mmCIF file of C-alpha atoms in Angstrom:
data_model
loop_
_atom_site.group_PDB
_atom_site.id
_atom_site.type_symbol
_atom_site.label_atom_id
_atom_site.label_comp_id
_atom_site.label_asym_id
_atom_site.label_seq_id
_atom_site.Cartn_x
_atom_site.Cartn_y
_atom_site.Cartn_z
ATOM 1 C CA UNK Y 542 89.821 77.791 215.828
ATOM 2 C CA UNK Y 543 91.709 75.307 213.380
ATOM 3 C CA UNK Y 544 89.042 73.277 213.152
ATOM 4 C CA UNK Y 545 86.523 76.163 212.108
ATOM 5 C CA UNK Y 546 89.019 76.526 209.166
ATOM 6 C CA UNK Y 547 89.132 72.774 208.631
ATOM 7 C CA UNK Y 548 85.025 72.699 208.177
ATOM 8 C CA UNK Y 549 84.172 76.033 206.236
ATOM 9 C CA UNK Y 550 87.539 75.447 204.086
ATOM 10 C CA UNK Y 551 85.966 73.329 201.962
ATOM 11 C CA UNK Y 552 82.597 75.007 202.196
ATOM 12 C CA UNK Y 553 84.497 78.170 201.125
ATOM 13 C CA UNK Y 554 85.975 76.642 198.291
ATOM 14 C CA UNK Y 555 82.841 74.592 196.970
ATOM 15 C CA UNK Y 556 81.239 78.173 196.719
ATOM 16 C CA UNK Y 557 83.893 79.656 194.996
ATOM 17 C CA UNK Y 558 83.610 76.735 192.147
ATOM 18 C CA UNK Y 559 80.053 77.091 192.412
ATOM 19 C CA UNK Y 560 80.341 80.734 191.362
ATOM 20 C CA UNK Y 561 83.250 80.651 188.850
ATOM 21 C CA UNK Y 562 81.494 79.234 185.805
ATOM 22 C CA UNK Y 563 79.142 82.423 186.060
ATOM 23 C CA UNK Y 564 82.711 84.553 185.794
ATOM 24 C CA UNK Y 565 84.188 82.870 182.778
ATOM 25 C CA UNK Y 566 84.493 84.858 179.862
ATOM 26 C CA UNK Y 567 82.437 83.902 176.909
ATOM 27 C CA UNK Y 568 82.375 86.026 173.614
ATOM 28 C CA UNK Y 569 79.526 85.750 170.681
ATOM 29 C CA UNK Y 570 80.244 84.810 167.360
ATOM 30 C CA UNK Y 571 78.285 87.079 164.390
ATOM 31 C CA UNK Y 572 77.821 84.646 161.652
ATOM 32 C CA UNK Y 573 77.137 86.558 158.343
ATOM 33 C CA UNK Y 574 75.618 84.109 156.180
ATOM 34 C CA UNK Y 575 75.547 84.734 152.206
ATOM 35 C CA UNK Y 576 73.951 83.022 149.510
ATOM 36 C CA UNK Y 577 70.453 83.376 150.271
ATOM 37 C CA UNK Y 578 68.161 81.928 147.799
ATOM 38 C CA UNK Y 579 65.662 84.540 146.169
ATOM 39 C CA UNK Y 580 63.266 85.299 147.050
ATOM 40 C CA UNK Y 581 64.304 84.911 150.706
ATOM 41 C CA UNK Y 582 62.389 82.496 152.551
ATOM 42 C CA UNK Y 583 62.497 80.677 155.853
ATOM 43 C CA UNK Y 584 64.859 80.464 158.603
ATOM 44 C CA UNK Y 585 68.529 81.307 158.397
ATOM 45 C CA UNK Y 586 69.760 78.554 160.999
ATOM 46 C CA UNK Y 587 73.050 78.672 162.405
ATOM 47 C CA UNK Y 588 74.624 76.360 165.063
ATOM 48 C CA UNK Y 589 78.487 76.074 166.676
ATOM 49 C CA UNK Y 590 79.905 73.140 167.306
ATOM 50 C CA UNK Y 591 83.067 71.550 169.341
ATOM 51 C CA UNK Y 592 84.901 68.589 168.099
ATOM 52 C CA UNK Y 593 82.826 66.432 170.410
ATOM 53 C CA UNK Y 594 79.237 68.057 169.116
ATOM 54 C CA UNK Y 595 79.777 68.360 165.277
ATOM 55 C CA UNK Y 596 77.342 67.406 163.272
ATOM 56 C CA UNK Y 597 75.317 66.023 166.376
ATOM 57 C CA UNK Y 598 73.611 68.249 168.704
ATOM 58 C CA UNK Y 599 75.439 71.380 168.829
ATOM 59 C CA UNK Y 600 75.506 73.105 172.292
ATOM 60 C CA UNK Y 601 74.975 76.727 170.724
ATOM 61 C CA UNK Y 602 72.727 78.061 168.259
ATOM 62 C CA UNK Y 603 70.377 81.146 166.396
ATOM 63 C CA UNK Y 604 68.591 81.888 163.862
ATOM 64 C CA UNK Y 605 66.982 84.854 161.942
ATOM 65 C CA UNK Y 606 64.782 85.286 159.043
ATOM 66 C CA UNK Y 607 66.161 85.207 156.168
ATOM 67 C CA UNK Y 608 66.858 88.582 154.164
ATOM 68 C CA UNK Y 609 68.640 88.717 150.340
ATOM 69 C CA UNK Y 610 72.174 89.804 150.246
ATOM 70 C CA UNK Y 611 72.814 88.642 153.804
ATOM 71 C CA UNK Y 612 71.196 87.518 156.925
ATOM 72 C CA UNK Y 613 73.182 88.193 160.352
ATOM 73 C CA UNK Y 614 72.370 85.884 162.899
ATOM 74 C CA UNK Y 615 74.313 86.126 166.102
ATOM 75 C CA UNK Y 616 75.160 83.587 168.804
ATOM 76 C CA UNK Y 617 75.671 84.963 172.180
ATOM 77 C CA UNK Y 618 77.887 83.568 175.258
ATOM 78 C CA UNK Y 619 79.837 80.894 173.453
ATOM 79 C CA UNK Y 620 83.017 80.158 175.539
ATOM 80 C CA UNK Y 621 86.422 80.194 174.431
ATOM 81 C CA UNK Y 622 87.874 77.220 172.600
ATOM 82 C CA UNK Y 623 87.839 75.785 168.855
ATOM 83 C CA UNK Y 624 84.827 75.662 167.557
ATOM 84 C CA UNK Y 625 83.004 75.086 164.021
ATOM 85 C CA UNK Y 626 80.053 76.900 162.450
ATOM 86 C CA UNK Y 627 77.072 75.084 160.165
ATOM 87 C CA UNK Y 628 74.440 77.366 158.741
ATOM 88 C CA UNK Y 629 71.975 76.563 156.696
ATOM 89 C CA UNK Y 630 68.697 77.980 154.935
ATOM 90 C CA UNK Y 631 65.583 75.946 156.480
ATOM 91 C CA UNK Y 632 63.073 76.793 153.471
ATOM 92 C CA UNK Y 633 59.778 75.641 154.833
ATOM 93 C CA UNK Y 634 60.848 76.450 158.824
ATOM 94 C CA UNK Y 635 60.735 72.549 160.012
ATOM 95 C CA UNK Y 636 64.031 73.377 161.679
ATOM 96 C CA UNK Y 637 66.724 70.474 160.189
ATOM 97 C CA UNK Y 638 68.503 70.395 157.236
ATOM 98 C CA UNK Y 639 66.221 68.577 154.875
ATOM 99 C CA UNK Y 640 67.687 65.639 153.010
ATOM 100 C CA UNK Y 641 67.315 63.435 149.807
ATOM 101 C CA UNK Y 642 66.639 59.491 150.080
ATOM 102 C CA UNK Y 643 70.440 59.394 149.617
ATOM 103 C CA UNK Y 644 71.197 61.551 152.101
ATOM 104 C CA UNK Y 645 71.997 64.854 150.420
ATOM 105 C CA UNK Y 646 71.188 67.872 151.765
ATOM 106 C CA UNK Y 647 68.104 69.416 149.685
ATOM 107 C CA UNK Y 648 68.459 73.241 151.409
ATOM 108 C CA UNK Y 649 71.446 75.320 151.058
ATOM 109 C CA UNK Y 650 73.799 74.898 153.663
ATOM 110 C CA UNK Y 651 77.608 75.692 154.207
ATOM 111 C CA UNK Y 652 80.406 75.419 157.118
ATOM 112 C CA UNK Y 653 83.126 77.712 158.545
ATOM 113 C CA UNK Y 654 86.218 78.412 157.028
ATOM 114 C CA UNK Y 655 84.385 77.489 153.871
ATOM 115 C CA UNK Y 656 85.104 73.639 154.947
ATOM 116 C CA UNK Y 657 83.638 70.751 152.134
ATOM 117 C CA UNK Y 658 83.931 67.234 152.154
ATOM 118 C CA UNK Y 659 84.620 65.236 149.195
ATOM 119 C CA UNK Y 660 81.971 62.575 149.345
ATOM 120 C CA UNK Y 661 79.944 63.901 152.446
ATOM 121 C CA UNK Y 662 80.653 66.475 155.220
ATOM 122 C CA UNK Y 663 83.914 68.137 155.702
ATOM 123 C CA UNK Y 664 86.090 67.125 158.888
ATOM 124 C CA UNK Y 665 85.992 69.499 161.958
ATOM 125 C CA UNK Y 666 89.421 70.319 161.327
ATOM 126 C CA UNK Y 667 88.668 71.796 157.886
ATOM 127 C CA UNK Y 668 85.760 74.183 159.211
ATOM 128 C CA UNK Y 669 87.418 74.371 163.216
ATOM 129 C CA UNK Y 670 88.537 78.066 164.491
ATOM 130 C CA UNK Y 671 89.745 79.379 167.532
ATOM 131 C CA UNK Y 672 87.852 81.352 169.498
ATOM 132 C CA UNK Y 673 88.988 84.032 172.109
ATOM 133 C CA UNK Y 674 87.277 85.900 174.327
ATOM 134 C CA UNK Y 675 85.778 88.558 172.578
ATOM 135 C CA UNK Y 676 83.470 89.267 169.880
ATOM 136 C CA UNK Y 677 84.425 87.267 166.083
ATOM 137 C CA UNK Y 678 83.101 87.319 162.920
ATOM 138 C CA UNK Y 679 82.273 84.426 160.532
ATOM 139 C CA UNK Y 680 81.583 84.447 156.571
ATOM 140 C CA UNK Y 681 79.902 81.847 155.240
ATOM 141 C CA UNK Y 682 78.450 81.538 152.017
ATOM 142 C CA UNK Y 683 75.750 78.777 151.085
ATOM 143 C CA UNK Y 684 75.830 76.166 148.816
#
């Protein structure tokens, strides 16, 4: 009999890890971006980064068109933990930021927190917030 524990023990507990990411709590994040440029064209594009992601390739992500006033774009089952948001305006819909030959961005764009950088991007620390498990709110206004 102990040795029936000994062999689906572990068995038992490599299921149970198996099945626990599936249970962790994970909230969404409504980003309510402001600053449209009118008329409003393109792709509102928001993505959330962690420390380890920012300004790379973000794990999480939306988009929506974009409306004047304000576009709400929402990004669904993003886990707990500190986190930054980028959003910018694609204009003509090739989905990146476009840029200048010296590197500056050439679409609207703007970072959680209201985070800016003196001579490029702001830090993740300046734009980072916490997130818990349930639904929050970000205002961001492009630039």
């Amino acid at each position: 009999m102990q040795s029936m524990y000994r062999t689906l023990g572990p068995a038992l507990l490599l299921a149970a890890s198996i099945c626990a990411p599936g249970l962790a709590s994970a909230a969404s994040i409504e980003v309510r971006v402001q600053g449209v440029t009118s008329p409003a064209k393109g792709t509102v594009r928001v993505a959330i980064c962690d420390k380890a992601t920012f300004l790379k390739d973000c794990p999480y992500s939306a988009s929506a068109p974009a409306q004047e006033g304000e576009t709400v774009v929402t990004v669904n089952d993003v886990p707990p933990g500190s986190w930054a948001v980028l959003a910018f305006q694609d204009l003509n819909d090739n989905g990146k930021l476009d840029r200048n030959a010296l590197g500056i961005p050439k679409e609207n764009y703007a970072f959680s927190r209201d985070a800016r950088g003196r001579f490029g991007p702001p830090g993740f620390e300046d734009a980072a917030f916490v997130l818990r498990d349930e639904k929050a709110v970000s205002y961001i206004k492009l630039r």
